[in-house]
CSV table of C-alpha atoms and ligand atoms in Angstrom, one decimal:
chain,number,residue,atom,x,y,z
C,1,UNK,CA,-176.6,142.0,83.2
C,2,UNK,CA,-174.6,139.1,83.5
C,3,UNK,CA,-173.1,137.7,86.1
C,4,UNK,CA,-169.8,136.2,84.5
C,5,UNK,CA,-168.3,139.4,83.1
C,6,UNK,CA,-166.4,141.6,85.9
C,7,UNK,CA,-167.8,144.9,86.8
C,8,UNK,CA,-166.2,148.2,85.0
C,9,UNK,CA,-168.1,150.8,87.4
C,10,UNK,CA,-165.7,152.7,90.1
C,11,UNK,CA,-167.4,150.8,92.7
C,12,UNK,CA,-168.5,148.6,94.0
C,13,UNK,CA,-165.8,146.8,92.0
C,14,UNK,CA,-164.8,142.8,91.8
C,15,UNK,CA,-165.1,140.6,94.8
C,16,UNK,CA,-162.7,138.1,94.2
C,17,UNK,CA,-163.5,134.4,95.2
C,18,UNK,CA,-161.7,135.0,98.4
C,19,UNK,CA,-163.5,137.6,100.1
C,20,UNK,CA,-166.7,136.2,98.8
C,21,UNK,CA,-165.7,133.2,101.5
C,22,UNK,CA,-164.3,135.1,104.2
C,23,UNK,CA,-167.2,137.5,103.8
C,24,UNK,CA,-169.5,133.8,104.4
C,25,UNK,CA,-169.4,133.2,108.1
C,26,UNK,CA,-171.3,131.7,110.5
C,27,UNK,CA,-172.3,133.7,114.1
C,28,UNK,CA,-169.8,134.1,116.7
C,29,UNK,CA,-170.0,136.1,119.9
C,30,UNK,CA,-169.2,139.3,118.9
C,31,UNK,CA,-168.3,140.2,122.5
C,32,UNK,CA,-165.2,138.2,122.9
C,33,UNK,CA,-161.8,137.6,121.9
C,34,UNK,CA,-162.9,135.7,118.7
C,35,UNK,CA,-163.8,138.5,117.5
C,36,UNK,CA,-161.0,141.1,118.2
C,37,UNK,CA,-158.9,138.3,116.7
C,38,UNK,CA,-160.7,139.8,113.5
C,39,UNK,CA,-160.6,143.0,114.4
C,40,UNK,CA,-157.4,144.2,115.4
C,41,UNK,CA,-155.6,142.6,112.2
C,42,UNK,CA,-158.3,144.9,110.2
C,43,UNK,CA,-157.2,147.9,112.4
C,44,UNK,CA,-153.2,147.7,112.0
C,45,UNK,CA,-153.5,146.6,108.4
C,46,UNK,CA,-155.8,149.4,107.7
C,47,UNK,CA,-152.8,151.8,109.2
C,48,UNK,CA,-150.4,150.4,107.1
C,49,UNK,CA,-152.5,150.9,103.4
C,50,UNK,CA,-152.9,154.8,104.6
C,51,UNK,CA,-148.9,154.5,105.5
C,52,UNK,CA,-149.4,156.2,109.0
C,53,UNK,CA,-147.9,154.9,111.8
C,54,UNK,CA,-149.9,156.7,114.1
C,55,UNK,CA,-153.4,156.8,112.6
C,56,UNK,CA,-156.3,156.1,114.9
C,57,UNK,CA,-158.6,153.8,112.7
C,58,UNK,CA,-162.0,153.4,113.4
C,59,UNK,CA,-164.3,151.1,111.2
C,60,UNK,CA,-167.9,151.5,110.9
C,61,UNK,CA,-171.3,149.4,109.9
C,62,UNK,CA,-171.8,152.0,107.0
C,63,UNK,CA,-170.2,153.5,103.6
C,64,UNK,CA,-168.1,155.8,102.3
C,65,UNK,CA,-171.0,158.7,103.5
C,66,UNK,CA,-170.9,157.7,106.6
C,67,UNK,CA,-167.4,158.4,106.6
C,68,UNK,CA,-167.6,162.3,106.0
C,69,UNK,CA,-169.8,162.2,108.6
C,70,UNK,CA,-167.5,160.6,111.2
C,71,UNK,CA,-165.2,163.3,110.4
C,72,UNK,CA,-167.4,166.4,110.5
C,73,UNK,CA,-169.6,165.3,113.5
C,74,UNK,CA,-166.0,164.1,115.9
C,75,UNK,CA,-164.1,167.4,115.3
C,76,UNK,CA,-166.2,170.3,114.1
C,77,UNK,CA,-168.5,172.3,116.2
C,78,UNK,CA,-172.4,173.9,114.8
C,79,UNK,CA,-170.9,177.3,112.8
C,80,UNK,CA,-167.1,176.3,112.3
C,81,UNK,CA,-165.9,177.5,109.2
C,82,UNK,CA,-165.0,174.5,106.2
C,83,UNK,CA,-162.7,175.2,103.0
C,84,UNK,CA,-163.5,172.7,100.1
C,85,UNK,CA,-163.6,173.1,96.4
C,86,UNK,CA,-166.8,171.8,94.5
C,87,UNK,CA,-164.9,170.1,91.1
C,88,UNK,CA,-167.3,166.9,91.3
C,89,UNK,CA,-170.7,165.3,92.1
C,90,UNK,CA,-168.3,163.7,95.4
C,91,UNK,CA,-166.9,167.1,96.7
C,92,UNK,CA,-170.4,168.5,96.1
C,93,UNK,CA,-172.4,165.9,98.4
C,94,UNK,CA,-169.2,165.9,100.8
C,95,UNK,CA,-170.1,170.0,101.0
C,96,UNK,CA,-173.6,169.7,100.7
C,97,UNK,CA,-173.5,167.5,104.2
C,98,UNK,CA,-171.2,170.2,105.6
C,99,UNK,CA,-174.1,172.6,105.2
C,100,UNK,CA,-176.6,170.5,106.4
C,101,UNK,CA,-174.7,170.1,109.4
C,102,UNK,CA,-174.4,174.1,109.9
C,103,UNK,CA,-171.3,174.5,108.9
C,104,UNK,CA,-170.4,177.7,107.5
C,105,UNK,CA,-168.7,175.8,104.4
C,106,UNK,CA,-166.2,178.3,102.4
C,107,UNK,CA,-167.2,177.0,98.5
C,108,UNK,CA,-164.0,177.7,95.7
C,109,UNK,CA,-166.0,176.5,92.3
C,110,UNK,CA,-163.6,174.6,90.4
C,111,UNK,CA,-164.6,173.5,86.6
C,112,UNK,CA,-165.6,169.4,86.4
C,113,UNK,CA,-162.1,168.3,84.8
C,114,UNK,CA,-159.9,169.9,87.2
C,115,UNK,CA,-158.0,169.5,90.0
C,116,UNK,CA,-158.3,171.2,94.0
C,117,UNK,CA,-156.3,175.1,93.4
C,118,UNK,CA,-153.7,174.5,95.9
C,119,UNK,CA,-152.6,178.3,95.4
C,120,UNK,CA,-156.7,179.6,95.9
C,121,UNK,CA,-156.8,177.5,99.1
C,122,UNK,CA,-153.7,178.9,100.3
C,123,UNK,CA,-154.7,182.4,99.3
C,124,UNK,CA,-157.9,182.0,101.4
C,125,UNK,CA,-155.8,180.6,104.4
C,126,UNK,CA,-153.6,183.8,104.4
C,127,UNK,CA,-156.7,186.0,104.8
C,128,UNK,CA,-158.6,184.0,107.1
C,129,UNK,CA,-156.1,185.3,110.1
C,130,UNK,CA,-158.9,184.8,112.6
C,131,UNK,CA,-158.1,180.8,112.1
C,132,UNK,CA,-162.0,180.6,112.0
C,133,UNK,CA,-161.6,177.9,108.8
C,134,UNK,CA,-161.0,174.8,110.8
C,135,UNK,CA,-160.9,172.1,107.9
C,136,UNK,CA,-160.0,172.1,104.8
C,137,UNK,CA,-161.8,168.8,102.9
C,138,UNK,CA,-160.0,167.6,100.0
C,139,UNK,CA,-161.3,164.6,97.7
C,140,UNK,CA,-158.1,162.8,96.6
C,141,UNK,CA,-160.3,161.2,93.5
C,142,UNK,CA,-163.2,162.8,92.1
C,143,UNK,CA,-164.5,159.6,91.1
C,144,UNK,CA,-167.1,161.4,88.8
C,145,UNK,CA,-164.3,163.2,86.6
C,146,UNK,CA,-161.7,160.4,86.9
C,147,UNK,CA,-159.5,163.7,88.7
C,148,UNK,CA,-156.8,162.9,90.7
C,149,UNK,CA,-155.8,166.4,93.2
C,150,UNK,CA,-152.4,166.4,94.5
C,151,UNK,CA,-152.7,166.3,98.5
C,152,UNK,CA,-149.2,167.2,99.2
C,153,UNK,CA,-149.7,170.7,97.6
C,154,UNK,CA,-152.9,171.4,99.8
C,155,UNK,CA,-150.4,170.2,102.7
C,156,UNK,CA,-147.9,172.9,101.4
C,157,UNK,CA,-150.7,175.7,101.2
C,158,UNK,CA,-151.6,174.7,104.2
C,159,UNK,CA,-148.2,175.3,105.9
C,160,UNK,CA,-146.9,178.0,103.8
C,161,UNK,CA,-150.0,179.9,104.6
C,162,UNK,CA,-149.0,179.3,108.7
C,163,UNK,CA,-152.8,178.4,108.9
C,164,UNK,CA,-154.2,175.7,111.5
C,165,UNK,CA,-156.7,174.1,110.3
C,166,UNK,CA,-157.1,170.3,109.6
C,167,UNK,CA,-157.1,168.7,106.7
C,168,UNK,CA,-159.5,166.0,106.2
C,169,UNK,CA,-159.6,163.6,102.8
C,170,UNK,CA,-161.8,161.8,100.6
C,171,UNK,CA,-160.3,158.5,99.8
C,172,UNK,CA,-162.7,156.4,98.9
C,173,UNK,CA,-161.7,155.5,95.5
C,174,UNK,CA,-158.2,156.0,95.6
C,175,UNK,CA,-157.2,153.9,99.1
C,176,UNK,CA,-155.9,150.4,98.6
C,177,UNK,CA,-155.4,151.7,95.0
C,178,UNK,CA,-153.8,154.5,94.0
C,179,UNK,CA,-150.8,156.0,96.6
C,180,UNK,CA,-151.9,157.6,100.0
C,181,UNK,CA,-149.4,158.8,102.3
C,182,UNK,CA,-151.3,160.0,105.1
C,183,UNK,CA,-148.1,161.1,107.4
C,184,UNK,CA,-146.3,162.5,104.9
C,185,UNK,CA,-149.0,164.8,103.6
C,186,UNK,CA,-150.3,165.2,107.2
C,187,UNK,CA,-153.7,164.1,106.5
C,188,UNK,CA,-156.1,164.5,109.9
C,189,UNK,CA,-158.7,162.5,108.6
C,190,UNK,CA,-158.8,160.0,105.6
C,191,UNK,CA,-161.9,158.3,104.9
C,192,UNK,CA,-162.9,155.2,102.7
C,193,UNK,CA,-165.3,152.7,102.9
C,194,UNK,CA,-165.3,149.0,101.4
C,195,UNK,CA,-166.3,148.3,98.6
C,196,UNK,CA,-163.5,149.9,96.5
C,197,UNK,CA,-159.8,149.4,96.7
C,198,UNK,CA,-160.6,146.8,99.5
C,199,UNK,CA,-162.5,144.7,97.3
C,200,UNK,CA,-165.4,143.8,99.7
C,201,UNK,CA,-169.1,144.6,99.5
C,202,UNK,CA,-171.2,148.0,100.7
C,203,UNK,CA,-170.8,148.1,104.4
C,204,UNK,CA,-167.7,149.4,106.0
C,205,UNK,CA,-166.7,152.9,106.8
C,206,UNK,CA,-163.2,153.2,106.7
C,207,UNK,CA,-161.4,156.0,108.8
C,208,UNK,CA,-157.8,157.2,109.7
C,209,UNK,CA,-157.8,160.0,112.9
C,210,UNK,CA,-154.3,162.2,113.1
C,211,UNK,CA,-153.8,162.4,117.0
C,212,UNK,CA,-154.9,166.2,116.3
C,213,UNK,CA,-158.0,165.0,115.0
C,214,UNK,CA,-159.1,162.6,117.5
C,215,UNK,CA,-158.0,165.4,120.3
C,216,UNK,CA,-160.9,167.8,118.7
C,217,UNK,CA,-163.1,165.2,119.7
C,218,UNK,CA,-162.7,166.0,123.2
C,219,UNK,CA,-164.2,169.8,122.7
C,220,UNK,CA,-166.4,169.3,119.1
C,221,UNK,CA,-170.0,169.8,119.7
C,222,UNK,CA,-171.4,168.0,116.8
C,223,UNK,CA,-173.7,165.6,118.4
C,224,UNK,CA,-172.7,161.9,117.1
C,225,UNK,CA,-173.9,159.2,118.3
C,226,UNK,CA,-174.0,155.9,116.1
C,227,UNK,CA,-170.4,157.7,114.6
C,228,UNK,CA,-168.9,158.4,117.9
C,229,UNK,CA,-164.9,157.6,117.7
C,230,UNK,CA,-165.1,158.0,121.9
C,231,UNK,CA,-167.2,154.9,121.8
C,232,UNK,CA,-166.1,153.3,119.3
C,233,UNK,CA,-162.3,153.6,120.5
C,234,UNK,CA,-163.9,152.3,123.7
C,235,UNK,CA,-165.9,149.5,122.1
C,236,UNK,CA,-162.4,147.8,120.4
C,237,UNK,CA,-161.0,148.0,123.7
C,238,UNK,CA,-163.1,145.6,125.0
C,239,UNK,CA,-162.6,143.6,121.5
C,240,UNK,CA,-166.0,144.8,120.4
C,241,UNK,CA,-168.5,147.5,118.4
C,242,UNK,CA,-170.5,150.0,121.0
C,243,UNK,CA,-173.1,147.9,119.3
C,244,UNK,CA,-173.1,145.0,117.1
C,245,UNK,CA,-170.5,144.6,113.8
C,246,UNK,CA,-170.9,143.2,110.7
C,247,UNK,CA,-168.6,140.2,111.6
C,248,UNK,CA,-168.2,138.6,107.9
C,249,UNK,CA,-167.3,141.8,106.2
C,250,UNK,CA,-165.0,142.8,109.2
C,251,UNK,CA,-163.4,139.1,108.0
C,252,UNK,CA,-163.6,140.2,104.2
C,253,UNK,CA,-161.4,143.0,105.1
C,254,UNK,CA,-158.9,141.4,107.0
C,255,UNK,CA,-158.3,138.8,104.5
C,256,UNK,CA,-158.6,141.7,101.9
C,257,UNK,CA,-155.4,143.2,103.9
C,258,UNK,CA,-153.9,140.1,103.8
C,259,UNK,CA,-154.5,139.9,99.8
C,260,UNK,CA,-152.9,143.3,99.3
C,261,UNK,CA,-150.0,142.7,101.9
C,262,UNK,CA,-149.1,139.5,100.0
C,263,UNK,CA,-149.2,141.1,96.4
C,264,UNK,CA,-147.8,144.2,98.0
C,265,UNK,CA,-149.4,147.6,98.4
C,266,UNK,CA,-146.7,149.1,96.2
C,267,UNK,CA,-147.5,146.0,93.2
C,268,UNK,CA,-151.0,146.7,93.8
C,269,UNK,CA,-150.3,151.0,92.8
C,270,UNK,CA,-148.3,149.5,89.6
C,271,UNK,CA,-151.0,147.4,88.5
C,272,UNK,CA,-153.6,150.5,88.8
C,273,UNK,CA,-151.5,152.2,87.0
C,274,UNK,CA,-150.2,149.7,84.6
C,275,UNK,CA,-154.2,149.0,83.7
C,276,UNK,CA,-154.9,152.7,83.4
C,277,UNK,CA,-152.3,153.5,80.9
C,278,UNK,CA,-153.9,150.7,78.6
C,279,UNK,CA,-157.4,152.1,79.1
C,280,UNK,CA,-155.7,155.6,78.3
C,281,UNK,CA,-154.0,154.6,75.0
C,282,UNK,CA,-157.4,153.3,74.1
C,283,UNK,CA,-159.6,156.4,74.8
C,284,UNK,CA,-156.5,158.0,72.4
C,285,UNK,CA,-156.6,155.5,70.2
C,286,UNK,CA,-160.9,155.8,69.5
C,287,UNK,CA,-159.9,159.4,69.2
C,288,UNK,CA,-161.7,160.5,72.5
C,289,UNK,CA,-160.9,162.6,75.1
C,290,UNK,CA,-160.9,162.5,79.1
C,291,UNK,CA,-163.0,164.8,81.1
C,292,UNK,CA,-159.8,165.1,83.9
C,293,UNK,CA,-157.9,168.2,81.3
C,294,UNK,CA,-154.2,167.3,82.0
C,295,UNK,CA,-151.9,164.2,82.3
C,296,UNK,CA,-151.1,164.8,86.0
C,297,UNK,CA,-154.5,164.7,86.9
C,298,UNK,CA,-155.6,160.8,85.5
C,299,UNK,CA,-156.8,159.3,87.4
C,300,UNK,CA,-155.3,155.3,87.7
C,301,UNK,CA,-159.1,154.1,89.2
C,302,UNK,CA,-161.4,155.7,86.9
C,303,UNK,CA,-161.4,156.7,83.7
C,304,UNK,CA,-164.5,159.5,82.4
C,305,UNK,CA,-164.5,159.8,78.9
C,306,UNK,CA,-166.0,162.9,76.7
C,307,UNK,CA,-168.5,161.5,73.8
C,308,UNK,CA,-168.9,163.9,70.9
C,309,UNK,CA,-171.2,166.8,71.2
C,310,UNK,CA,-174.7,165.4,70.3
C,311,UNK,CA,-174.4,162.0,71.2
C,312,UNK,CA,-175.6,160.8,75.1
C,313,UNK,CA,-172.8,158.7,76.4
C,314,UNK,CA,-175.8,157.3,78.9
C,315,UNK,CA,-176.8,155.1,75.7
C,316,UNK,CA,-173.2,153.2,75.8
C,317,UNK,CA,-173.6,152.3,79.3
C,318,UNK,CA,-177.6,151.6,78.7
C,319,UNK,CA,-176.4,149.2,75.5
C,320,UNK,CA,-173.9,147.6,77.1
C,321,UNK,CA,-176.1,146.2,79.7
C,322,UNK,CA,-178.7,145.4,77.3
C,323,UNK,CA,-176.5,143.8,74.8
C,324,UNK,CA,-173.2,142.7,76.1
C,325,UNK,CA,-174.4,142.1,79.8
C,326,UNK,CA,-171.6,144.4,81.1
C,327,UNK,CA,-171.5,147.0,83.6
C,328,UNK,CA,-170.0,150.5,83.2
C,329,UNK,CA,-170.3,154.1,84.6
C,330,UNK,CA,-172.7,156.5,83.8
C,331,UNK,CA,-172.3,160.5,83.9
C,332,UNK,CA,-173.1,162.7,86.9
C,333,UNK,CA,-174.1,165.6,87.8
C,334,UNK,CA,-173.5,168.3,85.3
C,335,UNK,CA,-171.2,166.0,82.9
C,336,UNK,CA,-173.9,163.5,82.8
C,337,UNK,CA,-175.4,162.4,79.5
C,338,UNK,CA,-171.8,163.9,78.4
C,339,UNK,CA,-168.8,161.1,79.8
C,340,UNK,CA,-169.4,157.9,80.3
C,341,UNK,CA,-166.8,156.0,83.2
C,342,UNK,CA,-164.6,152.8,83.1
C,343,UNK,CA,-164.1,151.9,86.7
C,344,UNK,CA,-160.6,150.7,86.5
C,345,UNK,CA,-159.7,149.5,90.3
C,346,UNK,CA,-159.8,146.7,92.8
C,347,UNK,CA,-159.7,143.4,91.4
C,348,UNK,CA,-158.8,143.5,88.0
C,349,UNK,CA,-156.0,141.8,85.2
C,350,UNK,CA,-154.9,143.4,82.2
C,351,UNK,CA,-157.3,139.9,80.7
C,352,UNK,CA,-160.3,141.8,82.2
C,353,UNK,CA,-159.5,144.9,81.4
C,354,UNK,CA,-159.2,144.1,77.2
C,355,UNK,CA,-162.4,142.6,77.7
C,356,UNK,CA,-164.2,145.4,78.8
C,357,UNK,CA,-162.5,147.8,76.3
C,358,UNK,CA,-163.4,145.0,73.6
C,359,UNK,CA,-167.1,145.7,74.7
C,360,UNK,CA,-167.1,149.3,75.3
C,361,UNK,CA,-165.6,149.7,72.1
C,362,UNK,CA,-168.5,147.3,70.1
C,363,UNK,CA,-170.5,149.2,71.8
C,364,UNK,CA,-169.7,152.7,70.5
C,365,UNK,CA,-169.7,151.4,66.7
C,366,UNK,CA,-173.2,150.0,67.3
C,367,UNK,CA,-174.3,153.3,68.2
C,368,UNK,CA,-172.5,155.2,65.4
C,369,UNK,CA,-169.8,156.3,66.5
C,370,UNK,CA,-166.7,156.5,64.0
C,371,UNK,CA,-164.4,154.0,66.0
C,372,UNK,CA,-162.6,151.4,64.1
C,373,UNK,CA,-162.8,147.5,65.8
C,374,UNK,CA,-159.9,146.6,67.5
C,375,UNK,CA,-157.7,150.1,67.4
C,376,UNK,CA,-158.3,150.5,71.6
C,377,UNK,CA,-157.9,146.9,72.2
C,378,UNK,CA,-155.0,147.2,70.3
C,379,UNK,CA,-153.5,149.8,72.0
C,380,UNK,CA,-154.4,148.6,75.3
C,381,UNK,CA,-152.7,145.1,74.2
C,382,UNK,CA,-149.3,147.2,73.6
C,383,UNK,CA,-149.2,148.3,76.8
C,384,UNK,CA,-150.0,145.1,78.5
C,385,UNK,CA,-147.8,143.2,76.8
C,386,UNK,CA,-145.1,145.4,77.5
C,387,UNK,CA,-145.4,145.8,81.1
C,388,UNK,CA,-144.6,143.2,83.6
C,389,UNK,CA,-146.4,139.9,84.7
C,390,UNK,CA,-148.9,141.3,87.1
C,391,UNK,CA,-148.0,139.8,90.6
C,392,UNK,CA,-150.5,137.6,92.4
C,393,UNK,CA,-153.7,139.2,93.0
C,394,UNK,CA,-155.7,136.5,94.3
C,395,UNK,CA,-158.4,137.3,91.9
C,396,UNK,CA,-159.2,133.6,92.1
J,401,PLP,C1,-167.9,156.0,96.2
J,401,PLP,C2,-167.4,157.3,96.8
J,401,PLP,C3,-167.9,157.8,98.0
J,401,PLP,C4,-168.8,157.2,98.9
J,401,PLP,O1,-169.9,156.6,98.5
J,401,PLP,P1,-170.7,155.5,99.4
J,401,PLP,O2,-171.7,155.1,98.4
J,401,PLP,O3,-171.3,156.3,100.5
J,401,PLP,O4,-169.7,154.5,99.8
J,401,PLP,C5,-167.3,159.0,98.4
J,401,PLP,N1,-166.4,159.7,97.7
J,401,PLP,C6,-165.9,159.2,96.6
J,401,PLP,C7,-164.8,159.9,95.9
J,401,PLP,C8,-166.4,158.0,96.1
J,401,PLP,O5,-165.9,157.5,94.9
């Protein structure tokens, strides 16, 4: 691997210069106002990338994981019924956690390539009249299909079915990147973590609480400790962590904030999307196809793309480390071996993004594959250099 070439895996993605700094910080008391000066920054810019005015954020020493867990353990009770769809490795270990918590999870099997069935979740809804489903978990991006799911439709079933329950969502790879609207789409819990959209290392747990939400922590009997929102809510009101924070990644992400205030959180969805088209016309272009199975779905963070029958799309990722010293996603789960992933998010220019393409492309005629040099670059390179001048992105 080398160390010079940007990162092509859906996380962790870039660090820019920046946040390498602010993440560099010497020790301060954690207990006083130094630090809240820190924190509360994180807290209302964090509100404003889920666009929720009311959100209750709570930010955690911990991952993406521990995020689910903060959601299931604060509002859900040993037996409560779950509705989720299984469509990726990501909504499998978010059900599989369910489980393991004794929750009676309600499973719709969806194929690897396609979205959450809006009109099967609603169906359920209607017949569960006994309200005894008390989530529904959604994963906005199935990071290992590249699948985006349309939130507002689960809303819709949701409300059309006249059914209670919350709705809790997996954002980790699509906040701070792709759009997330979590009033509009009445979201009662969306979780992320760090080191995606925001930029930063492994180590935050990222997590917006609906006032509904945050009340069913007052009669959930999950035990939760080290995730308890009670605490925590009563740790920043003191300017502090129930125990101690990771003070230079709580900095990363407040500069992180201020990075994606200043290019502008709407910029920052164009550019996703801007780079993703280019990546798009390329897979098109080699004459490959995506493992999401229809345009609405592509995702603008990660692309998976389907090798021919026969060949192991591990070996690109495997030669391009080897060879080109640069990193890109493997297969999981049952497309494994079949896809391999261009993590396409965080800190990235349309510059980077030919690069990688240039290599991923070398790549797959080294291995055999019947690509012609040039032809993804080249349609990447039309859509770059038709689109605007990407704003500021502090990728410095
Ligand atoms: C990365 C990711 C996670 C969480 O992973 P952690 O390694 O725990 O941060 C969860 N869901 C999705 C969709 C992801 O992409």
């Amino acid at each position: 691997m080398s160390f010079q070439n940007p990162v092509f895996i859906p996380g962790p993605t870039n660090i820019p210069e920046a946040l390498r700094k602010a993440c560099d910080m010497t020790t301060i008391d954690h207990r006083s106002s130094v630090f809240g000066d820190i924190l509360h920054p994180c807290i209302a810019g964090v509100r404003k990338v889920l666009k929720s005015k009311t959100a209750h954020v709570f930010i955690f020493p911990s991952t993406g994981t521990g995020g689910w867990e903060t959601a299931l353990t604060n509002t859900l009770s040993p037996g409560d019924g779950v509705l989720a769809a299984r469509n990726g490795m990501f909504s499998h270990r978010w059900i599989d956690m369910c489980q393991r918590h004794g929750l009676d999870v309600k499973i719709v099997e969806t194929a690897w390539g396609h979205g959450l069935p809006a009109d099967q979740f609603e169906d359920i809804l209607r017949a569960d009249t006994g309200h005894k489903i008390k989530a529904v978990l959604a994963t906005h991006n199935e990071t290992a299909t590249g699948v985006k799911s349309d939130i507002a439709a689960l809303r819709k079933a949701l409300n059309s079915a006249g059914h209670p329950a919350m709705l809790f969502v997996d954002g980790v790879s699509s906040i701070g990147s792709m759009d997330f609207r979590m009033d509009d789409w009445g979201v009662d819990v969306a979780v992320t973590g760090s080191q995606k959209g925001f930029m930063l290392p492994a180590g935050l747990a990222i997590v917006g609480f609906s006032g509904k939400a945050k009340t069913a922590s007052d009669t959930a009997t999950l035990p939760r400790t080290f995730f308890s929102i009670t605490d925590m809510a009563n740790g920043y009101a003191a300017d502090a962590f129930p125990y101690t924070p990771p003070v230079g990644l709580m900095n990363g992400l407040k500069v992180s904030l201020e990075m994606i205030a200043q290019e502008g959180l709407e910029n920052v969805f164009a550019r996703h999307t801007r780079i993703a088209d280019g990546v798009r016309a390329a897979v098109s272009a080699w004459g490959l196809d995506l493992c999401a199975v229809s345009p609405d779905l592509y995702s603008d963070t990660v692309s998976a793309i389907c090798t021919p029958e026969g060949f192991n799309a591990t070996d690109i990722v495997t030669h391009a480390a080897e060879n080109y010293g640069m990193a890109f996603g493997v297969g999981l789960g049952d497309v494994a071996g079949k896809v391999f992933r261009i993590g396409h998010l965080g800190s990235l220019t349309d510059a980077m993004m030919l690069s990688g393409l240039g290599v991923a492309e070398m790549c797959m005629v080294d291995l055999g594959l019947d690509i012609k040099l040039g032809s993804g670059v080249g349609a990447a390179q039309e859509v770059y250099r038709h689109g605007p001048m990407p704003a500021t992105i502090g990728a410095a």
